[in-house]
């Protein structure tokens, strides 16, 4: 699946950002904009991408609009848990970044409310929730982030198959996050379910790989750093995270993809239900969907594929047409996530290694 061309659209965010607005509920439950009220206030973002990406985004939005914006960096599972715990008095206004499997779980729990940004029309339809609960801001492919020096010491080739990760020589040499906390790791789990034909088969593969896993990290980006430091041979991350670490000096890292097919993420943005400043939160979403906002990512080493067709294409971004992708069903993944991660906890993560 490659980038899909779409016609450039006149972006209406600037008028919204400069003119300000207030929001009141409409008859269908979505928010309606009052263009005459001031924007003002402050917002807090639950941010699921890299820390420097989050910082650059909120700083640019504040500079552009004068709205105070802050963020808390959270993995997907943490974000849903925090939003659910504070459902009566939400601490966040927007969720920005992280795989939309988690956004679907949050939607089903009543933690998000629909908002169809005027800037969403330019985003390809497969990167948007049909009911307006989230819109995609970037796309990334799951891959292997390997340390060539460690592989050489072990006498193991760069992995190009999921079965390669089951090699006994890689015992304690694979790093992955925990699918209960990490959207990246849940993508890994759901990829196995998809490519192998069912939950039982997917869990069986994860149980086999468990024997080679050093530890399950909380954050989905951590395995790339662990591999980069030479603590393991292979980390399972979205490939753009591995490229970021390469660019930051971890030159032993190499990116590869499984020939049988791999999963991918659509990184989303959504309005948190009960936001204390819905007008500013909507303005942030509108802004985040523009090409200018999305172009901030590569300036801080985040090389995801961008969903706005007018955004810049960096040569360090993966070409999805060159990667074999599984038929990743985001709606099915979201629906299955609570029960499937509970089974992973009970049947795999807690199990002794052979």
mmCIF file of C-alpha atoms in Angstrom:
data_model
loop_
_atom_site.group_PDB
_atom_site.id
_atom_site.type_symbol
_atom_site.label_atom_id
_atom_site.label_comp_id
_atom_site.label_asym_id
_atom_site.label_seq_id
_atom_site.Cartn_x
_atom_site.Cartn_y
_atom_site.Cartn_z
ATOM 1 C CA UNK A 1 0.000 0.000 0.000
ATOM 2 C CA UNK A 2 1.604 3.284 -1.047
ATOM 3 C CA UNK A 3 0.772 6.923 -0.641
ATOM 4 C CA UNK A 4 -2.503 7.853 -2.256
ATOM 5 C CA UNK A 5 -2.661 11.017 -4.262
ATOM 6 C CA UNK A 6 -5.366 13.512 -3.393
ATOM 7 C CA UNK A 7 -5.979 17.010 -4.728
ATOM 8 C CA UNK A 8 -4.560 19.903 -2.727
ATOM 9 C CA UNK A 9 -7.212 21.702 -0.716
ATOM 10 C CA UNK A 10 -7.388 25.249 0.538
ATOM 11 C CA UNK A 11 -6.683 24.973 4.247
ATOM 12 C CA UNK A 12 -9.187 26.720 6.463
ATOM 13 C CA UNK A 13 -7.145 26.343 9.638
ATOM 14 C CA UNK A 14 -5.603 29.810 9.476
ATOM 15 C CA UNK A 15 -8.941 31.578 9.698
ATOM 16 C CA UNK A 16 -9.935 29.320 12.571
ATOM 17 C CA UNK A 17 -6.673 29.825 14.432
ATOM 18 C CA UNK A 18 -6.545 33.600 14.041
ATOM 19 C CA UNK A 19 -10.217 34.297 14.416
ATOM 20 C CA UNK A 20 -10.912 31.918 17.270
ATOM 21 C CA UNK A 21 -14.069 29.985 17.965
ATOM 22 C CA UNK A 22 -16.191 28.425 20.647
ATOM 23 C CA UNK A 23 -18.004 25.111 20.394
ATOM 24 C CA UNK A 24 -21.449 23.942 21.399
ATOM 25 C CA UNK A 25 -23.011 20.503 20.976
ATOM 26 C CA UNK A 26 -25.026 19.896 17.821
ATOM 27 C CA UNK A 27 -28.095 17.714 17.516
ATOM 28 C CA UNK A 28 -26.072 14.699 16.335
ATOM 29 C CA UNK A 29 -23.732 14.797 19.307
ATOM 30 C CA UNK A 30 -20.816 16.324 17.422
ATOM 31 C CA UNK A 31 -19.441 19.747 18.262
ATOM 32 C CA UNK A 32 -20.618 22.824 16.398
ATOM 33 C CA UNK A 33 -18.356 25.850 16.056
ATOM 34 C CA UNK A 34 -19.262 29.388 17.099
ATOM 35 C CA UNK A 35 -16.892 31.436 14.941
ATOM 36 C CA UNK A 36 -17.475 34.674 16.876
ATOM 37 C CA UNK A 37 -16.183 33.571 20.283
ATOM 38 C CA UNK A 38 -12.494 33.929 21.250
ATOM 39 C CA UNK A 39 -10.178 30.937 21.188
ATOM 40 C CA UNK A 40 -8.051 31.580 24.280
ATOM 41 C CA UNK A 41 -7.419 29.208 27.136
ATOM 42 C CA UNK A 42 -4.970 26.351 27.284
ATOM 43 C CA UNK A 43 -4.926 22.703 26.263
ATOM 44 C CA UNK A 44 -3.070 19.559 27.276
ATOM 45 C CA UNK A 45 -2.174 16.900 24.722
ATOM 46 C CA UNK A 46 -1.833 13.184 25.387
ATOM 47 C CA UNK A 47 1.012 12.581 22.948
ATOM 48 C CA UNK A 48 1.888 9.129 21.661
ATOM 49 C CA UNK A 49 4.898 9.895 19.477
ATOM 50 C CA UNK A 50 8.531 10.657 20.314
ATOM 51 C CA UNK A 51 9.142 13.210 23.070
ATOM 52 C CA UNK A 52 10.930 15.693 20.786
ATOM 53 C CA UNK A 53 8.153 15.387 18.188
ATOM 54 C CA UNK A 54 5.546 16.149 20.857
ATOM 55 C CA UNK A 55 7.530 19.122 22.139
ATOM 56 C CA UNK A 56 8.009 20.559 18.658
ATOM 57 C CA UNK A 57 4.311 20.210 17.838
ATOM 58 C CA UNK A 58 2.933 21.951 20.910
ATOM 59 C CA UNK A 59 5.576 24.696 20.733
ATOM 60 C CA UNK A 60 4.749 25.456 17.097
ATOM 61 C CA UNK A 61 1.017 25.527 17.796
ATOM 62 C CA UNK A 62 1.460 27.900 20.715
ATOM 63 C CA UNK A 63 3.689 30.184 18.663
ATOM 64 C CA UNK A 64 1.175 30.240 15.813
ATOM 65 C CA UNK A 65 -1.973 30.759 17.853
ATOM 66 C CA UNK A 66 -1.008 32.119 21.272
ATOM 67 C CA UNK A 67 -2.891 29.236 22.908
ATOM 68 C CA UNK A 68 -0.885 27.670 25.736
ATOM 69 C CA UNK A 69 -0.365 23.996 24.923
ATOM 70 C CA UNK A 70 1.411 21.332 26.928
ATOM 71 C CA UNK A 71 1.727 17.576 26.574
ATOM 72 C CA UNK A 72 2.258 14.353 28.475
ATOM 73 C CA UNK A 73 4.090 11.616 26.569
ATOM 74 C CA UNK A 74 2.141 8.350 26.947
ATOM 75 C CA UNK A 75 2.113 5.010 25.198
ATOM 76 C CA UNK A 76 -1.261 3.924 23.854
ATOM 77 C CA UNK A 77 -2.279 1.712 26.761
ATOM 78 C CA UNK A 78 -1.251 4.360 29.266
ATOM 79 C CA UNK A 79 -3.212 7.029 27.390
ATOM 80 C CA UNK A 80 -6.422 4.988 27.423
ATOM 81 C CA UNK A 81 -5.944 4.132 31.109
ATOM 82 C CA UNK A 82 -5.306 7.764 32.073
ATOM 83 C CA UNK A 83 -8.294 9.028 30.091
ATOM 84 C CA UNK A 84 -10.544 6.358 31.558
ATOM 85 C CA UNK A 85 -9.412 7.130 35.130
ATOM 86 C CA UNK A 86 -10.114 10.835 34.625
ATOM 87 C CA UNK A 87 -13.298 10.393 32.599
ATOM 88 C CA UNK A 88 -15.390 12.519 34.997
ATOM 89 C CA UNK A 89 -12.893 15.395 34.865
ATOM 90 C CA UNK A 90 -10.662 14.922 31.807
ATOM 91 C CA UNK A 91 -7.034 16.021 32.115
ATOM 92 C CA UNK A 92 -6.452 15.960 28.341
ATOM 93 C CA UNK A 93 -8.073 17.827 25.477
ATOM 94 C CA UNK A 94 -6.513 16.095 22.470
ATOM 95 C CA UNK A 95 -4.838 12.749 21.826
ATOM 96 C CA UNK A 96 -2.112 13.153 19.191
ATOM 97 C CA UNK A 97 0.067 10.343 17.856
ATOM 98 C CA UNK A 98 0.127 6.597 18.403
ATOM 99 C CA UNK A 99 -1.603 3.763 16.504
ATOM 100 C CA UNK A 100 -5.336 4.161 15.985
ATOM 101 C CA UNK A 101 -6.052 0.661 17.369
ATOM 102 C CA UNK A 102 -5.828 2.429 20.725
ATOM 103 C CA UNK A 103 -8.021 5.269 19.508
ATOM 104 C CA UNK A 104 -10.663 2.704 18.609
ATOM 105 C CA UNK A 105 -10.514 1.249 22.111
ATOM 106 C CA UNK A 106 -10.858 4.768 23.559
ATOM 107 C CA UNK A 107 -13.795 5.497 21.263
ATOM 108 C CA UNK A 108 -15.564 2.306 22.362
ATOM 109 C CA UNK A 109 -15.029 3.307 26.003
ATOM 110 C CA UNK A 110 -16.651 6.707 25.430
ATOM 111 C CA UNK A 111 -13.376 8.599 25.884
ATOM 112 C CA UNK A 112 -13.400 10.382 22.516
ATOM 113 C CA UNK A 113 -15.989 12.472 20.763
ATOM 114 C CA UNK A 114 -16.378 12.877 17.007
ATOM 115 C CA UNK A 115 -14.950 15.922 15.303
ATOM 116 C CA UNK A 116 -14.688 16.204 11.530
ATOM 117 C CA UNK A 117 -12.128 18.905 10.918
ATOM 118 C CA UNK A 118 -12.586 21.120 7.854
ATOM 119 C CA UNK A 119 -9.016 20.102 6.983
ATOM 120 C CA UNK A 120 -9.732 16.357 7.098
ATOM 121 C CA UNK A 121 -11.105 16.220 3.551
ATOM 122 C CA UNK A 122 -7.600 16.344 2.102
ATOM 123 C CA UNK A 123 -6.523 13.278 4.110
ATOM 124 C CA UNK A 124 -7.072 9.982 2.191
ATOM 125 C CA UNK A 125 -10.224 8.247 3.393
ATOM 126 C CA UNK A 126 -8.427 5.085 4.562
ATOM 127 C CA UNK A 127 -6.621 7.244 7.104
ATOM 128 C CA UNK A 128 -9.830 8.572 8.656
ATOM 129 C CA UNK A 129 -12.415 7.054 10.985
ATOM 130 C CA UNK A 130 -15.724 6.793 9.136
ATOM 131 C CA UNK A 131 -17.578 8.325 12.090
ATOM 132 C CA UNK A 132 -15.127 11.169 12.641
ATOM 133 C CA UNK A 133 -13.590 9.963 15.905
ATOM 134 C CA UNK A 134 -10.004 10.147 14.645
ATOM 135 C CA UNK A 135 -7.977 11.291 11.656
ATOM 136 C CA UNK A 136 -4.581 9.957 10.636
ATOM 137 C CA UNK A 137 -1.560 12.251 10.718
ATOM 138 C CA UNK A 138 1.151 9.748 9.770
ATOM 139 C CA UNK A 139 1.726 6.136 8.712
ATOM 140 C CA UNK A 140 4.516 3.753 9.703
ATOM 141 C CA UNK A 141 5.490 0.155 8.961
ATOM 142 C CA UNK A 142 6.473 -2.353 11.639
ATOM 143 C CA UNK A 143 9.958 -3.734 11.117
ATOM 144 C CA UNK A 144 13.075 -5.267 12.590
ATOM 145 C CA UNK A 145 15.652 -2.873 14.044
ATOM 146 C CA UNK A 146 18.807 -4.983 14.324
ATOM 147 C CA UNK A 147 22.299 -4.351 15.634
ATOM 148 C CA UNK A 148 24.647 -5.619 12.922
ATOM 149 C CA UNK A 149 27.601 -5.937 15.291
ATOM 150 C CA UNK A 150 25.659 -8.121 17.728
ATOM 151 C CA UNK A 151 24.280 -10.263 14.908
ATOM 152 C CA UNK A 152 27.811 -10.778 13.600
ATOM 153 C CA UNK A 153 28.991 -11.887 17.031
ATOM 154 C CA UNK A 154 26.142 -14.403 17.183
ATOM 155 C CA UNK A 155 26.655 -15.607 13.622
ATOM 156 C CA UNK A 156 23.085 -14.674 12.707
ATOM 157 C CA UNK A 157 21.952 -12.965 9.510
ATOM 158 C CA UNK A 158 19.789 -9.851 9.505
ATOM 159 C CA UNK A 159 16.234 -11.169 10.002
ATOM 160 C CA UNK A 160 13.944 -11.088 6.994
ATOM 161 C CA UNK A 161 11.221 -13.400 8.320
ATOM 162 C CA UNK A 162 9.122 -13.682 11.448
ATOM 163 C CA UNK A 163 10.446 -17.224 11.766
ATOM 164 C CA UNK A 164 13.980 -15.816 11.967
ATOM 165 C CA UNK A 165 13.116 -14.397 15.395
ATOM 166 C CA UNK A 166 12.585 -17.946 16.694
ATOM 167 C CA UNK A 167 16.221 -18.925 16.079
ATOM 168 C CA UNK A 168 17.604 -20.451 19.335
ATOM 169 C CA UNK A 169 20.756 -18.368 18.840
ATOM 170 C CA UNK A 170 18.595 -15.292 19.545
ATOM 171 C CA UNK A 171 17.613 -16.434 23.047
ATOM 172 C CA UNK A 172 17.479 -13.261 25.166
ATOM 173 C CA UNK A 173 18.373 -11.229 22.068
ATOM 174 C CA UNK A 174 14.948 -9.891 21.030
ATOM 175 C CA UNK A 175 13.406 -6.768 22.541
ATOM 176 C CA UNK A 176 9.760 -5.839 22.161
ATOM 177 C CA UNK A 177 7.289 -3.808 24.167
ATOM 178 C CA UNK A 178 4.254 -5.141 26.017
ATOM 179 C CA UNK A 179 1.025 -5.037 23.960
ATOM 180 C CA UNK A 180 -1.020 -3.955 26.990
ATOM 181 C CA UNK A 181 0.908 -0.679 27.227
ATOM 182 C CA UNK A 182 2.351 -0.185 23.753
ATOM 183 C CA UNK A 183 0.520 0.388 20.490
ATOM 184 C CA UNK A 184 3.639 -0.732 18.627
ATOM 185 C CA UNK A 185 3.658 -4.056 20.451
ATOM 186 C CA UNK A 186 -0.051 -4.564 19.909
ATOM 187 C CA UNK A 187 0.594 -4.033 16.197
ATOM 188 C CA UNK A 188 3.133 -6.861 16.457
ATOM 189 C CA UNK A 189 0.576 -9.110 18.155
ATOM 190 C CA UNK A 190 -2.248 -8.306 15.740
ATOM 191 C CA UNK A 191 0.109 -8.808 12.801
ATOM 192 C CA UNK A 192 0.613 -12.413 13.928
ATOM 193 C CA UNK A 193 -3.152 -12.905 14.327
ATOM 194 C CA UNK A 194 -3.696 -11.548 10.818
ATOM 195 C CA UNK A 195 -0.941 -13.350 8.945
ATOM 196 C CA UNK A 196 -1.485 -16.700 10.689
ATOM 197 C CA UNK A 197 -5.264 -16.690 10.474
ATOM 198 C CA UNK A 198 -6.577 -16.326 14.014
ATOM 199 C CA UNK A 199 -5.999 -15.396 17.635
ATOM 200 C CA UNK A 200 -4.939 -18.879 18.713
ATOM 201 C CA UNK A 201 -2.313 -19.049 15.990
ATOM 202 C CA UNK A 202 -1.106 -15.524 16.703
ATOM 203 C CA UNK A 203 -0.735 -16.196 20.424
ATOM 204 C CA UNK A 204 1.044 -19.469 19.688
ATOM 205 C CA UNK A 205 3.655 -17.596 17.663
ATOM 206 C CA UNK A 206 4.090 -14.978 20.396
ATOM 207 C CA UNK A 207 4.557 -17.775 22.930
ATOM 208 C CA UNK A 208 7.367 -19.216 20.793
ATOM 209 C CA UNK A 209 9.010 -15.811 20.449
ATOM 210 C CA UNK A 210 8.664 -15.275 24.218
ATOM 211 C CA UNK A 211 11.582 -17.647 24.747
ATOM 212 C CA UNK A 212 13.886 -15.247 22.883
ATOM 213 C CA UNK A 213 12.568 -11.996 24.390
ATOM 214 C CA UNK A 214 14.928 -10.325 26.850
ATOM 215 C CA UNK A 215 12.213 -8.177 28.410
ATOM 216 C CA UNK A 216 8.928 -6.458 27.563
ATOM 217 C CA UNK A 217 9.378 -2.698 27.705
ATOM 218 C CA UNK A 218 6.573 -0.258 28.457
ATOM 219 C CA UNK A 219 7.272 2.027 25.510
ATOM 220 C CA UNK A 220 7.106 0.836 21.929
ATOM 221 C CA UNK A 221 10.110 2.905 20.869
ATOM 222 C CA UNK A 222 12.442 1.533 23.578
ATOM 223 C CA UNK A 223 13.391 -1.717 21.781
ATOM 224 C CA UNK A 224 15.129 0.304 19.065
ATOM 225 C CA UNK A 225 17.278 2.045 21.659
ATOM 226 C CA UNK A 226 18.006 -1.233 23.424
ATOM 227 C CA UNK A 227 19.202 -2.736 20.142
ATOM 228 C CA UNK A 228 21.151 0.412 19.330
ATOM 229 C CA UNK A 229 23.069 0.138 22.607
ATOM 230 C CA UNK A 230 23.991 -3.455 21.777
ATOM 231 C CA UNK A 231 21.965 -4.980 24.612
ATOM 232 C CA UNK A 232 20.050 -7.197 22.166
ATOM 233 C CA UNK A 233 20.395 -8.191 18.534
ATOM 234 C CA UNK A 234 16.893 -7.251 17.361
ATOM 235 C CA UNK A 235 14.271 -4.714 18.430
ATOM 236 C CA UNK A 236 10.696 -4.687 17.126
ATOM 237 C CA UNK A 237 9.668 -1.124 16.299
ATOM 238 C CA UNK A 238 8.118 0.934 13.569
ATOM 239 C CA UNK A 239 10.894 1.394 11.041
ATOM 240 C CA UNK A 240 10.935 5.196 11.261
ATOM 241 C CA UNK A 241 11.972 4.911 14.926
ATOM 242 C CA UNK A 242 14.966 2.788 13.919
ATOM 243 C CA UNK A 243 15.891 5.369 11.272
ATOM 244 C CA UNK A 244 15.710 8.085 13.929
ATOM 245 C CA UNK A 245 18.186 6.221 16.124
ATOM 246 C CA UNK A 246 20.468 5.647 13.138
ATOM 247 C CA UNK A 247 20.435 9.378 12.444
ATOM 248 C CA UNK A 248 21.244 10.078 16.100
ATOM 249 C CA UNK A 249 24.434 8.036 15.952
ATOM 250 C CA UNK A 250 23.464 4.400 16.527
ATOM 251 C CA UNK A 251 25.206 3.438 13.306
ATOM 252 C CA UNK A 252 25.204 -0.340 13.902
ATOM 253 C CA UNK A 253 21.430 -0.420 13.412
ATOM 254 C CA UNK A 254 19.921 -1.835 10.241
ATOM 255 C CA UNK A 255 16.277 -1.910 9.171
ATOM 256 C CA UNK A 256 14.643 -4.957 7.617
ATOM 257 C CA UNK A 257 11.108 -6.249 7.074
ATOM 258 C CA UNK A 258 9.573 -9.751 7.212
ATOM 259 C CA UNK A 259 8.939 -11.242 3.793
ATOM 260 C CA UNK A 260 5.643 -12.869 4.935
ATOM 261 C CA UNK A 261 4.144 -9.449 5.593
ATOM 262 C CA UNK A 262 4.088 -6.960 8.413
ATOM 263 C CA UNK A 263 1.618 -4.678 10.109
ATOM 264 C CA UNK A 264 1.490 -0.926 9.942
ATOM 265 C CA UNK A 265 0.157 1.928 11.990
ATOM 266 C CA UNK A 266 -1.901 4.972 11.244
ATOM 267 C CA UNK A 267 -0.942 7.538 13.857
ATOM 268 C CA UNK A 268 -4.061 9.456 14.804
ATOM 269 C CA UNK A 269 -5.379 12.635 16.334
ATOM 270 C CA UNK A 270 -8.681 12.904 18.194
ATOM 271 C CA UNK A 271 -10.775 15.142 20.423
ATOM 272 C CA UNK A 272 -11.001 13.911 24.000
ATOM 273 C CA UNK A 273 -14.556 13.730 25.326
ATOM 274 C CA UNK A 274 -15.277 16.402 27.924
ATOM 275 C CA UNK A 275 -12.393 18.677 26.913
ATOM 276 C CA UNK A 276 -12.304 21.809 29.063
ATOM 277 C CA UNK A 277 -11.442 23.964 26.034
ATOM 278 C CA UNK A 278 -13.045 22.348 23.032
ATOM 279 C CA UNK A 279 -12.540 25.377 20.796
ATOM 280 C CA UNK A 280 -8.781 25.372 21.231
ATOM 281 C CA UNK A 281 -8.669 21.576 21.027
ATOM 282 C CA UNK A 282 -10.468 21.635 17.681
ATOM 283 C CA UNK A 283 -8.116 24.358 16.461
ATOM 284 C CA UNK A 284 -5.160 22.164 17.389
ATOM 285 C CA UNK A 285 -6.626 19.260 15.405
ATOM 286 C CA UNK A 286 -7.271 21.505 12.404
ATOM 287 C CA UNK A 287 -3.678 22.747 12.556
ATOM 288 C CA UNK A 288 -2.184 19.257 12.984
ATOM 289 C CA UNK A 289 -3.764 18.109 9.725
ATOM 290 C CA UNK A 290 -2.071 20.826 7.665
ATOM 291 C CA UNK A 291 1.035 20.122 5.617
ATOM 292 C CA UNK A 292 3.015 22.757 7.504
ATOM 293 C CA UNK A 293 2.310 21.113 10.854
ATOM 294 C CA UNK A 294 3.059 17.617 9.576
ATOM 295 C CA UNK A 295 6.337 18.829 8.058
ATOM 296 C CA UNK A 296 7.618 19.509 11.573
ATOM 297 C CA UNK A 297 8.167 15.777 12.160
ATOM 298 C CA UNK A 298 11.230 15.295 9.934
ATOM 299 C CA UNK A 299 12.894 18.386 11.445
ATOM 300 C CA UNK A 300 13.193 16.462 14.734
ATOM 301 C CA UNK A 301 14.110 13.115 13.182
ATOM 302 C CA UNK A 302 10.621 11.605 12.923
ATOM 303 C CA UNK A 303 10.355 10.092 9.458
ATOM 304 C CA UNK A 304 6.835 8.700 9.387
ATOM 305 C CA UNK A 305 4.956 8.877 6.091
ATOM 306 C CA UNK A 306 2.748 11.967 6.300
ATOM 307 C CA UNK A 307 -0.953 11.795 5.472
ATOM 308 C CA UNK A 308 -1.395 15.281 4.024
ATOM 309 C CA UNK A 309 -0.577 14.890 0.306
ATOM 310 C CA UNK A 310 1.001 18.351 0.262
ATOM 311 C CA UNK A 311 3.507 17.468 2.991
ATOM 312 C CA UNK A 312 7.162 16.998 2.103
ATOM 313 C CA UNK A 313 8.373 13.471 1.257
ATOM 314 C CA UNK A 314 11.747 12.809 2.890
ATOM 315 C CA UNK A 315 13.980 10.108 1.314
ATOM 316 C CA UNK A 316 14.412 8.564 4.777
ATOM 317 C CA UNK A 317 10.699 7.700 4.896
ATOM 318 C CA UNK A 318 9.872 4.087 4.092
ATOM 319 C CA UNK A 319 8.270 3.353 0.707
ATOM 320 C CA UNK A 320 5.220 1.270 1.562
ATOM 321 C CA UNK A 321 5.129 -0.116 -1.967
ATOM 322 C CA UNK A 322 8.460 -1.794 -1.186
ATOM 323 C CA UNK A 323 7.157 -3.534 1.952
ATOM 324 C CA UNK A 324 4.879 -6.581 2.071
ATOM 325 C CA UNK A 325 1.971 -5.559 4.320
ATOM 326 C CA UNK A 326 -0.678 -7.731 5.922
ATOM 327 C CA UNK A 327 -4.346 -6.822 5.546
ATOM 328 C CA UNK A 328 -4.467 -4.976 8.846
ATOM 329 C CA UNK A 329 -8.061 -4.422 10.019
ATOM 330 C CA UNK A 330 -7.968 -1.528 12.488
ATOM 331 C CA UNK A 331 -11.613 -1.888 13.545
ATOM 332 C CA UNK A 332 -11.205 -5.596 14.292
ATOM 333 C CA UNK A 333 -7.932 -4.924 16.104
ATOM 334 C CA UNK A 334 -9.577 -2.289 18.306
ATOM 335 C CA UNK A 335 -12.475 -4.576 19.179
ATOM 336 C CA UNK A 336 -10.182 -7.493 20.020
ATOM 337 C CA UNK A 337 -7.563 -5.525 21.937
ATOM 338 C CA UNK A 338 -8.876 -5.734 25.552
ATOM 339 C CA UNK A 339 -9.442 -9.487 25.567
ATOM 340 C CA UNK A 340 -6.383 -10.293 23.469
ATOM 341 C CA UNK A 341 -3.970 -8.294 25.616
ATOM 342 C CA UNK A 342 -5.462 -9.884 28.729
ATOM 343 C CA UNK A 343 -4.707 -13.288 27.261
ATOM 344 C CA UNK A 344 -1.177 -12.186 26.406
ATOM 345 C CA UNK A 345 -0.682 -11.113 30.029
ATOM 346 C CA UNK A 346 -1.960 -14.383 31.448
ATOM 347 C CA UNK A 347 -0.674 -16.896 28.916
ATOM 348 C CA UNK A 348 2.600 -15.426 27.657
ATOM 349 C CA UNK A 349 4.095 -12.533 29.602
ATOM 350 C CA UNK A 350 3.698 -14.329 32.931
ATOM 351 C CA UNK A 351 4.905 -17.685 31.604
ATOM 352 C CA UNK A 352 8.400 -18.998 32.402
ATOM 353 C CA UNK A 353 10.812 -19.235 29.505
ATOM 354 C CA UNK A 354 11.864 -22.656 28.323
#
